[in-house]
């Protein structure tokens, strides 16, 4: 529990910084028509220029001001959804289903689905860029049908998850400079924090490293340092919150396991040595203030 409390305090200390800018760094970098042709070519193997791209990213959708990260239409041929994740989330196909349904709804007129003539739609492609700390393969798929269990359904949605951590060795990073730059920036922030820096020290160090080494130099030169910090700390809040919840769940599971073992030991002593519950708990050195709770479990 001590570790989760420490992490919670770190999370709360970051939250003390008042922010009005609520976008993620990934979203800010890649919602830019100038960078998307390169992303598209690397992912689909087809060329496109800035005039072929139309951004369709939604600012808010459904609940809690949730936003999709990046979506764009290319030549009215493809609609591409890009999402960034720092934790493994097997429910991304469901989330993306919500997003694409809303994007298609916006793409056509309200009367179009009721006309007899077929509506031509851009073909969807879904990508998640993963750069979390868990050791994951360099690429894998998530399928909506996995959520159906053994029951066959009439719908499928496939999400390509691409690990953009340097350690994963994904060839895509060598082909796509903006993704490589983003991955490098995040890695440098984490490296500095791991070395003991605070987040407000780590972010400027990562910015200077990227500028000096040609990673999105124009972007990081033009951006105000505080604006980048706000975007990173917003993402950091979410990551730390997830870590705290996961660690609390693990520790809660361990505590429940220890409780079960103690109850089993109390019962064994009572049955085998004919001890009262109180004497069995004394023999097991269970504190007096906890004995009533354990007695209620017998």
Short mmCIF file of C-alpha atoms in Angstrom, two decimals:
data_model
loop_
_atom_site.label_atom_id
_atom_site.label_comp_id
_atom_site.label_asym_id
_atom_site.label_seq_id
_atom_site.Cartn_x
_atom_site.Cartn_y
_atom_site.Cartn_z
CA UNK A 1 0.00 0.00 0.00
CA UNK A 2 2.95 2.32 0.68
CA UNK A 3 4.02 2.25 -2.99
CA UNK A 4 0.54 3.16 -4.23
CA UNK A 5 0.32 6.01 -1.68
CA UNK A 6 3.66 7.38 -2.90
CA UNK A 7 2.50 7.18 -6.50
CA UNK A 8 -0.83 8.79 -5.60
CA UNK A 9 1.02 11.68 -3.95
CA UNK A 10 3.19 12.07 -7.06
CA UNK A 11 0.02 12.11 -9.15
CA UNK A 12 -1.63 14.68 -6.89
CA UNK A 13 1.48 16.86 -6.91
CA UNK A 14 1.42 16.97 -10.69
CA UNK A 15 -2.28 17.85 -10.64
CA UNK A 16 -1.54 20.98 -8.58
CA UNK A 17 -0.37 22.59 -11.81
CA UNK A 18 -3.47 24.37 -13.11
CA UNK A 19 -4.05 23.62 -16.81
CA UNK A 20 -6.46 25.09 -19.30
CA UNK A 21 -4.99 23.17 -22.24
CA UNK A 22 -6.42 19.65 -22.15
CA UNK A 23 -4.97 18.00 -25.26
CA UNK A 24 -2.32 15.31 -25.34
CA UNK A 25 1.02 15.91 -27.00
CA UNK A 26 0.34 13.13 -29.50
CA UNK A 27 -2.93 14.76 -30.53
CA UNK A 28 -1.32 18.17 -30.89
CA UNK A 29 1.57 16.89 -33.01
CA UNK A 30 -0.39 14.69 -35.38
CA UNK A 31 -3.53 16.74 -35.98
CA UNK A 32 -1.55 18.52 -38.65
CA UNK A 33 -2.08 17.98 -42.39
CA UNK A 34 1.63 18.55 -43.04
CA UNK A 35 2.65 15.46 -41.03
CA UNK A 36 -0.18 13.13 -42.04
CA UNK A 37 0.92 12.34 -45.64
CA UNK A 38 4.12 10.78 -44.28
CA UNK A 39 2.15 8.81 -41.68
CA UNK A 40 -0.28 7.62 -44.35
CA UNK A 41 2.47 6.52 -46.73
CA UNK A 42 4.29 4.60 -43.99
CA UNK A 43 1.11 2.82 -42.86
CA UNK A 44 -0.60 2.17 -46.20
CA UNK A 45 2.27 2.20 -48.69
CA UNK A 46 0.44 4.75 -50.85
CA UNK A 47 1.39 8.35 -51.51
CA UNK A 48 -0.69 11.38 -50.61
CA UNK A 49 -0.03 15.09 -50.40
CA UNK A 50 -1.41 17.73 -48.11
CA UNK A 51 -4.27 18.53 -50.52
CA UNK A 52 -5.48 14.90 -50.36
CA UNK A 53 -5.90 15.02 -46.57
CA UNK A 54 -8.99 16.21 -44.72
CA UNK A 55 -8.88 16.16 -40.92
CA UNK A 56 -11.99 14.71 -39.27
CA UNK A 57 -10.79 14.48 -35.66
CA UNK A 58 -13.67 14.87 -33.21
CA UNK A 59 -13.27 17.33 -30.34
CA UNK A 60 -15.81 15.65 -28.07
CA UNK A 61 -17.75 12.44 -28.32
CA UNK A 62 -20.38 10.74 -26.19
CA UNK A 63 -19.28 11.36 -22.59
CA UNK A 64 -16.79 13.13 -20.30
CA UNK A 65 -15.52 15.25 -23.19
CA UNK A 66 -13.71 12.20 -24.56
CA UNK A 67 -11.88 12.88 -27.81
CA UNK A 68 -10.53 10.61 -30.47
CA UNK A 69 -6.86 11.33 -31.07
CA UNK A 70 -6.55 11.72 -34.84
CA UNK A 71 -8.80 10.90 -37.77
CA UNK A 72 -8.52 11.95 -41.39
CA UNK A 73 -9.88 11.11 -44.83
CA UNK A 74 -7.50 10.56 -47.76
CA UNK A 75 -8.80 11.17 -51.31
CA UNK A 76 -12.22 10.02 -50.11
CA UNK A 77 -10.69 6.53 -50.35
CA UNK A 78 -9.63 5.83 -46.77
CA UNK A 79 -10.68 7.11 -43.39
CA UNK A 80 -7.82 6.58 -40.95
CA UNK A 81 -8.17 6.59 -37.17
CA UNK A 82 -5.01 6.90 -35.08
CA UNK A 83 -5.04 6.45 -31.33
CA UNK A 84 -2.20 6.63 -28.81
CA UNK A 85 -2.11 4.36 -25.76
CA UNK A 86 0.39 4.15 -22.91
CA UNK A 87 -1.46 1.19 -21.38
CA UNK A 88 -2.67 -2.02 -22.98
CA UNK A 89 -6.41 -1.72 -23.61
CA UNK A 90 -8.21 -4.70 -25.14
CA UNK A 91 -11.39 -2.62 -25.45
CA UNK A 92 -10.01 -0.33 -28.15
CA UNK A 93 -12.07 -2.05 -30.90
CA UNK A 94 -15.25 -1.10 -29.04
CA UNK A 95 -14.13 2.49 -28.52
CA UNK A 96 -13.11 2.80 -32.16
CA UNK A 97 -16.46 1.37 -33.23
CA UNK A 98 -18.11 4.31 -31.43
CA UNK A 99 -15.75 6.74 -33.14
CA UNK A 100 -16.16 5.40 -36.67
CA UNK A 101 -19.95 5.25 -36.34
CA UNK A 102 -19.99 8.94 -35.41
CA UNK A 103 -17.54 9.83 -38.21
CA UNK A 104 -19.67 8.06 -40.81
CA UNK A 105 -22.76 9.79 -39.42
CA UNK A 106 -21.02 13.13 -39.95
CA UNK A 107 -19.79 12.09 -43.41
CA UNK A 108 -23.26 11.63 -44.94
CA UNK A 109 -26.49 13.59 -44.84
CA UNK A 110 -29.22 12.55 -42.44
CA UNK A 111 -31.40 11.31 -45.33
CA UNK A 112 -28.69 9.36 -47.17
CA UNK A 113 -29.09 6.00 -45.36
CA UNK A 114 -32.77 5.90 -46.35
CA UNK A 115 -32.14 6.28 -50.09
CA UNK A 116 -32.19 3.19 -52.30
CA UNK A 117 -28.90 3.98 -54.03
CA UNK A 118 -25.82 2.71 -52.22
CA UNK A 119 -23.70 5.35 -50.49
CA UNK A 120 -19.98 5.18 -51.20
CA UNK A 121 -17.91 5.41 -48.03
CA UNK A 122 -14.18 5.75 -47.41
CA UNK A 123 -12.73 2.43 -46.26
CA UNK A 124 -11.74 2.50 -42.57
CA UNK A 125 -8.30 1.66 -41.21
CA UNK A 126 -7.60 1.65 -37.47
CA UNK A 127 -4.23 2.02 -35.75
CA UNK A 128 -3.17 2.30 -32.13
CA UNK A 129 0.35 3.47 -31.34
CA UNK A 130 1.48 1.93 -28.06
CA UNK A 131 4.40 3.27 -26.03
CA UNK A 132 3.69 2.00 -22.52
CA UNK A 133 6.14 0.42 -20.11
CA UNK A 134 4.84 -3.16 -20.39
CA UNK A 135 6.96 -5.48 -22.52
CA UNK A 136 4.83 -6.03 -25.63
CA UNK A 137 5.53 -7.33 -29.16
CA UNK A 138 6.30 -4.84 -31.89
CA UNK A 139 2.89 -5.29 -33.51
CA UNK A 140 -0.34 -7.18 -32.82
CA UNK A 141 -4.06 -7.07 -33.61
CA UNK A 142 -7.14 -6.45 -31.51
CA UNK A 143 -10.45 -7.77 -32.83
CA UNK A 144 -13.95 -6.79 -31.80
CA UNK A 145 -15.01 -10.43 -32.24
CA UNK A 146 -12.73 -11.45 -29.34
CA UNK A 147 -15.27 -9.77 -27.05
CA UNK A 148 -17.97 -12.17 -28.26
CA UNK A 149 -16.23 -15.17 -26.71
CA UNK A 150 -17.26 -18.47 -28.31
CA UNK A 151 -20.35 -16.93 -29.89
CA UNK A 152 -20.08 -16.06 -33.56
CA UNK A 153 -21.27 -12.61 -34.52
CA UNK A 154 -21.99 -10.75 -37.74
CA UNK A 155 -19.55 -7.91 -37.11
CA UNK A 156 -15.78 -7.54 -37.09
CA UNK A 157 -13.47 -4.61 -36.49
CA UNK A 158 -9.70 -5.04 -36.57
CA UNK A 159 -7.27 -2.65 -34.89
CA UNK A 160 -3.55 -2.79 -35.68
CA UNK A 161 -1.53 -2.02 -32.54
CA UNK A 162 1.99 -0.80 -33.27
CA UNK A 163 4.60 -0.64 -30.52
CA UNK A 164 6.54 2.60 -31.03
CA UNK A 165 8.96 2.12 -28.16
CA UNK A 166 12.56 2.07 -29.41
CA UNK A 167 13.20 -1.21 -27.62
CA UNK A 168 10.49 -2.93 -29.67
CA UNK A 169 12.56 -2.43 -32.83
CA UNK A 170 9.62 -1.57 -35.07
CA UNK A 171 10.78 -0.76 -38.60
CA UNK A 172 8.02 1.84 -38.91
CA UNK A 173 10.00 4.24 -36.72
CA UNK A 174 12.87 4.23 -39.23
CA UNK A 175 10.44 5.11 -42.03
CA UNK A 176 8.35 7.73 -40.22
CA UNK A 177 10.27 10.68 -38.77
CA UNK A 178 7.35 12.25 -36.82
CA UNK A 179 6.58 8.98 -35.00
CA UNK A 180 10.27 8.44 -34.28
CA UNK A 181 10.49 11.97 -32.86
CA UNK A 182 7.44 11.53 -30.65
CA UNK A 183 8.72 8.18 -29.37
CA UNK A 184 12.13 9.69 -28.64
CA UNK A 185 10.66 12.64 -26.75
CA UNK A 186 8.53 10.42 -24.50
CA UNK A 187 11.48 8.07 -23.89
CA UNK A 188 13.68 11.01 -22.85
CA UNK A 189 11.05 12.34 -20.43
CA UNK A 190 10.70 8.92 -18.81
CA UNK A 191 14.46 8.47 -18.66
CA UNK A 192 14.92 11.76 -16.80
CA UNK A 193 12.07 11.01 -14.37
CA UNK A 194 13.58 7.59 -13.72
CA UNK A 195 16.89 9.31 -12.91
CA UNK A 196 15.14 11.40 -10.25
CA UNK A 197 14.12 14.54 -12.12
CA UNK A 198 10.74 16.12 -11.56
CA UNK A 199 8.45 16.34 -14.56
CA UNK A 200 9.01 20.09 -14.91
CA UNK A 201 12.75 19.36 -15.16
CA UNK A 202 12.39 16.35 -17.46
CA UNK A 203 10.24 18.04 -20.11
CA UNK A 204 12.68 20.92 -20.92
CA UNK A 205 15.55 18.41 -21.06
CA UNK A 206 13.63 16.27 -23.56
CA UNK A 207 12.70 19.33 -25.63
CA UNK A 208 16.32 20.46 -25.84
CA UNK A 209 17.46 16.95 -26.75
CA UNK A 210 14.94 16.74 -29.59
CA UNK A 211 15.85 20.18 -30.95
CA UNK A 212 19.57 19.39 -30.81
CA UNK A 213 19.13 16.03 -32.55
CA UNK A 214 16.64 17.02 -35.23
CA UNK A 215 13.50 15.44 -33.80
CA UNK A 216 10.52 17.68 -34.71
CA UNK A 217 12.85 20.65 -34.36
CA UNK A 218 10.40 23.15 -35.84
CA UNK A 219 7.56 21.97 -33.62
CA UNK A 220 9.52 22.08 -30.36
CA UNK A 221 11.15 25.40 -31.29
CA UNK A 222 7.83 27.09 -31.98
CA UNK A 223 5.95 25.65 -28.99
CA UNK A 224 6.05 27.37 -25.64
CA UNK A 225 7.79 25.14 -23.10
CA UNK A 226 4.90 25.50 -20.64
CA UNK A 227 2.40 24.41 -23.28
CA UNK A 228 4.37 21.22 -23.94
CA UNK A 229 4.66 20.64 -20.19
CA UNK A 230 0.90 21.04 -19.76
CA UNK A 231 0.20 18.48 -22.48
CA UNK A 232 2.73 16.00 -21.09
CA UNK A 233 1.56 16.42 -17.49
CA UNK A 234 -2.05 15.88 -18.57
CA UNK A 235 -1.01 12.54 -20.07
CA UNK A 236 1.19 11.81 -17.04
CA UNK A 237 -1.83 12.31 -14.76
CA UNK A 238 -3.70 9.61 -16.63
CA UNK A 239 -0.75 7.18 -16.64
CA UNK A 240 -0.11 7.62 -12.92
CA UNK A 241 -3.79 7.25 -12.11
CA UNK A 242 -3.89 3.96 -14.00
CA UNK A 243 -0.71 2.79 -12.25
CA UNK A 244 -2.14 3.66 -8.84
CA UNK A 245 -5.39 1.84 -9.55
CA UNK A 246 -3.56 -1.22 -10.89
CA UNK A 247 -1.21 -1.37 -7.91
CA UNK A 248 -4.07 -0.91 -5.44
CA UNK A 249 -5.91 -3.78 -7.13
CA UNK A 250 -2.83 -6.01 -6.90
CA UNK A 251 -2.28 -5.14 -3.24
CA UNK A 252 -5.95 -5.64 -2.45
CA UNK A 253 -5.74 -9.08 -4.04
CA UNK A 254 -2.65 -9.92 -1.97
CA UNK A 255 -4.37 -8.75 1.23
CA UNK A 256 -7.42 -10.88 0.50
CA UNK A 257 -5.16 -13.85 -0.15
CA UNK A 258 -3.42 -13.34 3.20
CA UNK A 259 -6.79 -13.06 4.93
CA UNK A 260 -7.90 -16.39 3.47
CA UNK A 261 -4.67 -18.05 4.58
CA UNK A 262 -5.07 -16.71 8.12
CA UNK A 263 -8.70 -17.87 8.32
CA UNK A 264 -7.62 -21.33 7.13
CA UNK A 265 -4.84 -21.43 9.76
CA UNK A 266 -7.22 -20.35 12.55
CA UNK A 267 -9.71 -23.06 11.60
CA UNK A 268 -6.94 -25.67 11.44
CA UNK A 269 -5.67 -24.82 14.94
CA UNK A 270 -9.23 -24.84 16.32
CA UNK A 271 -9.98 -28.25 14.77
CA UNK A 272 -6.66 -30.01 15.36
CA UNK A 273 -5.68 -28.57 18.76
CA UNK A 274 -9.18 -27.90 20.11
CA UNK A 275 -8.35 -24.21 20.63
CA UNK A 276 -10.85 -21.42 20.93
CA UNK A 277 -10.84 -18.84 18.15
CA UNK A 278 -9.17 -16.30 20.45
CA UNK A 279 -6.35 -18.68 21.47
CA UNK A 280 -5.81 -19.76 17.85
CA UNK A 281 -5.47 -16.12 16.80
CA UNK A 282 -3.10 -15.41 19.70
CA UNK A 283 -0.99 -18.39 18.59
CA UNK A 284 -0.83 -16.90 15.08
CA UNK A 285 0.15 -13.46 16.51
CA UNK A 286 -2.91 -11.77 15.00
CA UNK A 287 -3.23 -8.31 16.61
CA UNK A 288 -6.07 -7.92 19.11
CA UNK A 289 -7.62 -5.07 17.14
CA UNK A 290 -7.97 -7.35 14.09
CA UNK A 291 -9.31 -10.43 15.86
CA UNK A 292 -12.98 -9.43 15.76
CA UNK A 293 -12.78 -9.07 11.99
CA UNK A 294 -11.21 -12.51 11.57
CA UNK A 295 -13.66 -14.09 14.01
CA UNK A 296 -16.53 -12.85 11.85
CA UNK A 297 -15.01 -14.73 8.89
CA UNK A 298 -14.91 -18.10 10.67
#
